[in-house]
Amino acid sequence: MNSQNIYLPYKMRIEKITEEAPMVKTFKLAFVNPEDESNFEFKTGQFGEYSVFGAGESTFCIASSPTHKGYIECTFRKAGKVTTALYNCEEGDIIGFRGPYGNNFPLEDWEGKSVLFIAGGIGLPPVRSVIWNCLDLRDKFKDITILYGAKTVQDLVYKNELEEWAKRPDVKLITTVDPGGETPDWKGEVGFVPSILKKASPKGENAVAIVCGPPIMIKLTLPILLEIGFTEESIFTTLENRMKCGIGQCGHCAVGPYYVCKDGPVINYADLQLLPVEY
Amino acid sequence: MTELQNIAKKLFDDGSINLLIGYSNNENGGTSAIFIDNSADIDKLIYNENCHQNLMVYFQKPEVKKFGKLAFVVSLPGLKSVLEIASENQIKDGDAYFIAIDKDGNPSLLQDFHQIEDFITNNQTKPPMGLLKLMEKINNMTREERWQYWTDEFSKCIKCYACRSVCPLCYCTQCITDINIPQWISTESSPIGNLDWHIARAMHLAGRCIGCGECMKACPVDIPLALLTANLNKSIAIHFGDEPGMKADYKYPLSHYKLEDKENFIR
Amino acid sequence: MNNYKLITKQNLHSFFDALQPKNTIIAPKEINKKYYFKPVDKFEDIALDYIQTVLSAKSVLFPRSDTLFNYHRADGDYNIDEPSPIEKNTIVFGMKPCDASSFVYLSNFFLKDYQDKNIKERLEKLYIISLSCKEADNACFCTSVGSNPASTKGSDLNLTLIENDTYYVEVVTEKGQELINYSADLFQDTKEIDKSKYIANVPQKFDVEQAKQNIDSIFESPLWVKDSLACLGCGICAYACPTCTCFDIQDIGSQFNGSRVRNWDSCAFDLFTKHASGHNPRPVQSQRWRNRIKHKFEYSVENLGLISCVGCGRCIRSCPTSMNIVKTVQIFQGV
C-alpha cells in the first residue's frame, strides 16, 4: 500500500568544503544513515537533486567517481537561490540529496580505446567523474588526454587534481586560459579550447571524446573533432536543461519527447542532432 | 468594405504599416484578436460591442514587434493604455498607428498623442454600474468583513497569472514573481501565497491602472481584481488629483514629486 | 465487467445520501453561472446539467500545491514527516466522460517509471461517477480525440439520463460495484441499451490519426508563429487542462520548519525552461505553444502511447485571447 516517496532526499553531511574558484565550491558529502550508503550506487555521468531545507533543490552532476566509495562530491557555482544557500553552508551541515538519476557514460564500450576529455570552466565537474573512473581502470583504455580551459587561471577548478594529472605519465594534460586570463607564472597554454584542440590534434581513430562546457565552446569544438577524425557516435556530451524532478515527470527539461533527466543527460553527437534545438 | 476596413486598407496600401492588430469573429461565436500582415485579410476585420480585449498588450510582445510598423484597433481603454505607457517611456509618438473607435462605434485614424488625448477627453465613459456597486458594498464593510471578503476571493486564485499576461501595463521583462533571490512572492497557491501576489500586483498598478478590466475578465475564477486597482486609483486621485491614461506626459504621483507637494520630508 | 442498471433521479438523491457520510464527495457546483468542482454534502448543491466546469478535477489527484514532506530542524539534524495525501475515500460525482478518461492518462503518466506516492495513494481511494453529456458547446471536441459524450473510459460508474427522471447506469469496474453496494436496492437491473440517442451531438473536428502524423512532421514552420501571435503566455490552458501534468518543486518555510511542495507549472511560461545563466531553450511564445501542441499529440504518444488531450475544450473556453487548440490542429491538417 505505502509506496516509497520518491521525493524524500537522503540526508548528507558536508564532510569537506573546497573553494575551487571564485563562487565555485566542492562539497564532499557523506550519508548520515549508514543503510542509505550501503544501498546507494551510481554510475559516472549521473546526477542528483541537492537541497538545502528551506531553499529548495538544485540539479547537478555527481562530480566524484563511482570507484571512490563511501562519499559523493559535487561542485557548483553560486548562481541561483539554492546554490547560494548551498554556498553559505558550512562543514558539518546537513543537506538533502536525491538520486542518482539519468543515464551514464558507456565506459564498457570505450574499453581498448583512447579517451579525450575536453572541458571548459565549470564543465569540468561532470567530466572529472569520468576521468577518475577511467584512471581507476587505467589498463582498460589506451591514451588518456585531458584538455581543460577556463577564462582565467583563477577560474580553473580542481587545481590540486590538475597538478596530480600533470605529473602522471599515463595522462596527457593540456590546460589553457583565455587570452588575457594568464598570470605571469602560468605555464599552460593561452587560447580558446577549440584552437588549442586543433593545435594538439589528438587522433580520432579508435577514440572517444567527452565534451562539456559552455554552449559556445561545444559548438566550436565539435567541427574540429570531426575534422581530426572523431565520428559523431564517438563524441559525447552531457545536456543541462532546467530540471525539477529528475525522473521525467515535471516537464521542465523536455526536449521534444526526450527528457534530459531520464533519457539523458549523457548523449552522443549523432543522437543530439536528432533532437529539436531546445536545450 | 466598412469604414474601419477602408482605413486599414489605406495604411497597408501606402506602406505605412506591416501589421495591423484588430478584432475578428472567432470559431466559437465570440471575437478575438486578429493579426493582419497583408491587406488581403482585411475583410475579416470587424468591430462590435463584443470586442473587448485591450489589444495594446501586444505592443510589447517580442514576436509582434518583429513585424515592424504596427497599427492597432483601439477603443477608449486601449487609448488610455497608449498614453499611460507613453508616460512610462515605453512608446514614442509615431511608433504606431491607432484606429480609434468612438463611443458610437465609428473609427478614425489617430496619429499622435495629442489627438489621442483629445479623443479621450471627448469620449469619456462612466465605469460600469456593477463594479461601482460592488466597490461601494466592499467599502461599506467593516475592516474584518473586508478582510474576510478578500481572503475568500484570493483563496480561489490558482496563480495562472492570466491577470498579469493580459494587462498592457504589466510589461516588466522580469516579473517580481519570477525573482527568487529573495523570494518576494511565495510560489504555492494558498490563501497567504495568493495574497502576496495580488497585493504586489495591485500596488504595482496603483495610479497606473487605466481600468480596462481585462484582468477581471481573464480571471478563470472570477476574482474582481479591477476593484483593487480602481480603489487605489481613487485614493491617489483624492491625494494627488491625478488620473492615469489621460496625458502622455502624466507624472506618476508615486514616482514624481512636485514643489507644491504638501509633504516636506522630500525637500 | 460492465453490467447495467437503472436509477431514478429521486433514488440517485438517496444514493448520494448513502455515499455521503463515509466519503468525501467532489461534484460540480454553480458559482455565478460558472461551474467548479467543490466538496459537496448536499445532493441539491450538485449541478447535474452543466456543460463543463472551468477547471478540471485533476486537482483531486494532483493538487495545485501538493506537500511532498515536511521538515523540522532539531539538534543540527532534520526530522522529516510525510502528511497523508488523502484521508477518506473520495468520490467525484458527475464529472464528464472526457474528464474521466483523463484519469486513465494521469495514472499512466504518474505511475509509469517512478511510482508517485501521493498520486498512487489518492488513486487507490478515488471513485469516479461520470455523467454522459446531454449538451455540448462549440468548444467540445471529445469525438475528435477518440472519445464520445457517453464514454465509460476511466469511470467506475457512468450515468446517462435516458428519460426525464431515470438514469441508465453502467457499472464499469469493481470499484463501481463497491459504490452500488452502498445501497443496491435503489438500482434496478436492465439490459444494455443504445445510449447514442440520449447524448449530445459533438461533431468531429479533425481526424486524430492524421493530426498526429501532421504535427509529428512539422517542427519548423512560420505557421507556429502566425497561429500563436495572440498567445500571451499565461498558465490558464495548462491549469484548466485535465491532462497537463507539469510541475515545479519549491520549499515553503524557513531553514528550521517548512515543507517541500509540488506546484503546478506551465510550459507557456517564459521561466519554465529558462536556465540560471539566462539562456532560454524556448525563448519565444510560439515555441512554447508549439511545445504544448506537440506534447499533446506527438510527444506523449511517443512516451506513453496516449495523446494527452481529452477534448474537454477548457483551454479554448478559458483562454483570454481565444487561442484554440482545435484550430491549430486543423491548420496543420490543412482543413
Short mmCIF file of C-alpha atoms in Angstrom, two decimals, chain B residues 19 26-29 31-33 35 37 41 52-53 57-58 61-64 67 156-162 164-166 173-174 177-178 180 183 186-190 214 217-222, chain C residues 31-32 34 36 38 54-55 64-65 138-139 205 225-226 228-236 239-240 248 250-252 261 263-264 269-271 274 284-287 316 318 320-322 324 327 330:
data_model
loop_
_atom_site.label_atom_id
_atom_site.label_comp_id
_atom_site.label_asym_id
_atom_site.label_seq_id
_atom_site.Cartn_x
_atom_site.Cartn_y
_atom_site.Cartn_z
CA LEU B 19 0.97 44.50 -39.17
CA ASN B 26 -13.74 33.57 -33.98
CA GLU B 27 -14.78 29.92 -34.29
CA ASN B 28 -16.70 29.95 -31.02
CA GLY B 29 -19.14 32.72 -31.73
CA THR B 31 -14.47 37.84 -31.12
CA SER B 32 -10.72 37.73 -30.75
CA ALA B 33 -7.57 39.46 -31.83
CA PHE B 35 -3.09 39.85 -36.74
CA ASP B 37 0.02 41.25 -42.18
CA ASP B 41 -7.17 39.61 -44.93
CA HIS B 52 -13.29 44.00 -25.50
CA GLN B 53 -9.72 42.71 -25.38
CA VAL B 57 -0.95 44.36 -24.60
CA TYR B 58 0.58 43.15 -27.86
CA LYS B 61 5.24 41.24 -27.34
CA PRO B 62 8.62 40.43 -28.97
CA GLU B 63 7.20 38.36 -31.81
CA VAL B 64 4.73 41.14 -32.67
CA PHE B 67 6.91 42.73 -37.78
CA LYS B 156 -9.77 30.80 -5.21
CA CYS B 157 -6.70 32.01 -7.11
CA ILE B 158 -4.76 29.30 -8.95
CA LYS B 159 -1.86 31.61 -9.84
CA CYS B 160 -2.17 31.16 -13.57
CA TYR B 161 -1.03 34.76 -13.90
CA ALA B 162 -3.54 35.49 -16.65
CA ARG B 164 -0.61 39.69 -15.44
CA SER B 165 -0.42 38.43 -19.00
CA VAL B 166 -3.43 40.33 -20.35
CA THR B 173 10.73 41.76 -18.63
CA GLN B 174 11.23 40.06 -15.29
CA THR B 177 7.06 36.63 -9.16
CA ASP B 178 9.89 35.29 -11.30
CA ASN B 180 13.60 34.13 -6.22
CA GLN B 183 11.58 35.05 -2.94
CA SER B 186 5.71 32.65 -2.48
CA THR B 187 5.21 30.18 -5.26
CA GLU B 188 2.47 28.00 -3.90
CA SER B 189 -1.22 28.59 -4.28
CA SER B 190 -2.52 29.17 -0.77
CA GLU B 214 -9.02 42.80 -18.68
CA LYS B 217 -12.34 39.21 -17.49
CA ALA B 218 -9.35 36.90 -17.86
CA CYS B 219 -9.57 35.50 -14.33
CA PRO B 220 -10.83 31.91 -14.56
CA VAL B 221 -12.13 32.02 -11.00
CA ASP B 222 -13.80 35.44 -11.23
CA ILE C 31 -20.96 29.79 -8.75
CA ASN C 32 -22.02 32.90 -10.67
CA LYS C 34 -19.83 29.09 -13.95
CA TYR C 36 -16.41 24.39 -10.39
CA LYS C 38 -16.18 21.57 -4.98
CA VAL C 54 -13.92 25.94 -15.63
CA LEU C 55 -11.17 23.85 -14.04
CA ARG C 64 -2.35 22.91 -7.33
CA SER C 65 0.10 22.75 -4.41
CA ASN C 138 -18.64 24.81 -29.66
CA ALA C 139 -15.51 24.16 -27.64
CA LYS C 205 -13.49 18.48 -35.95
CA VAL C 225 4.31 31.95 -35.14
CA LYS C 226 1.29 33.06 -37.12
CA SER C 228 0.28 31.91 -31.76
CA LEU C 229 0.61 35.69 -32.07
CA ALA C 230 -2.37 36.15 -29.77
CA CYS C 231 -0.90 33.94 -27.01
CA LEU C 232 0.27 35.98 -24.05
CA GLY C 233 1.91 33.19 -22.09
CA CYS C 234 -0.31 32.82 -19.05
CA GLY C 235 -0.97 29.46 -17.46
CA ILE C 236 -4.73 29.15 -17.85
CA TYR C 239 -4.07 24.85 -15.30
CA ALA C 240 -7.56 24.23 -16.67
CA ASP C 248 7.70 22.82 -10.06
CA GLN C 250 9.74 24.52 -4.09
CA ASP C 251 10.40 24.80 -0.38
CA ILE C 252 7.97 26.80 1.68
CA VAL C 261 5.85 21.36 -2.17
CA ASN C 263 3.17 23.26 -7.57
CA TRP C 264 1.54 23.23 -10.99
CA PHE C 269 5.62 30.48 -19.00
CA ASP C 270 8.88 32.06 -20.10
CA LEU C 271 10.51 30.94 -16.86
CA LYS C 274 14.98 29.38 -18.51
CA VAL C 284 9.59 32.99 -27.57
CA GLN C 285 5.91 32.23 -27.17
CA SER C 286 5.42 30.45 -30.50
CA GLN C 287 7.96 27.84 -29.40
CA ILE C 316 -10.50 27.05 -25.57
CA SER C 318 -10.89 29.92 -20.72
CA PRO C 320 -8.36 35.21 -22.53
CA THR C 321 -7.11 35.62 -26.10
CA SER C 322 -9.17 32.83 -27.68
CA ASN C 324 -7.81 27.42 -29.95
CA LYS C 327 -7.93 25.49 -34.88
CA GLN C 330 -6.91 21.96 -38.26
#
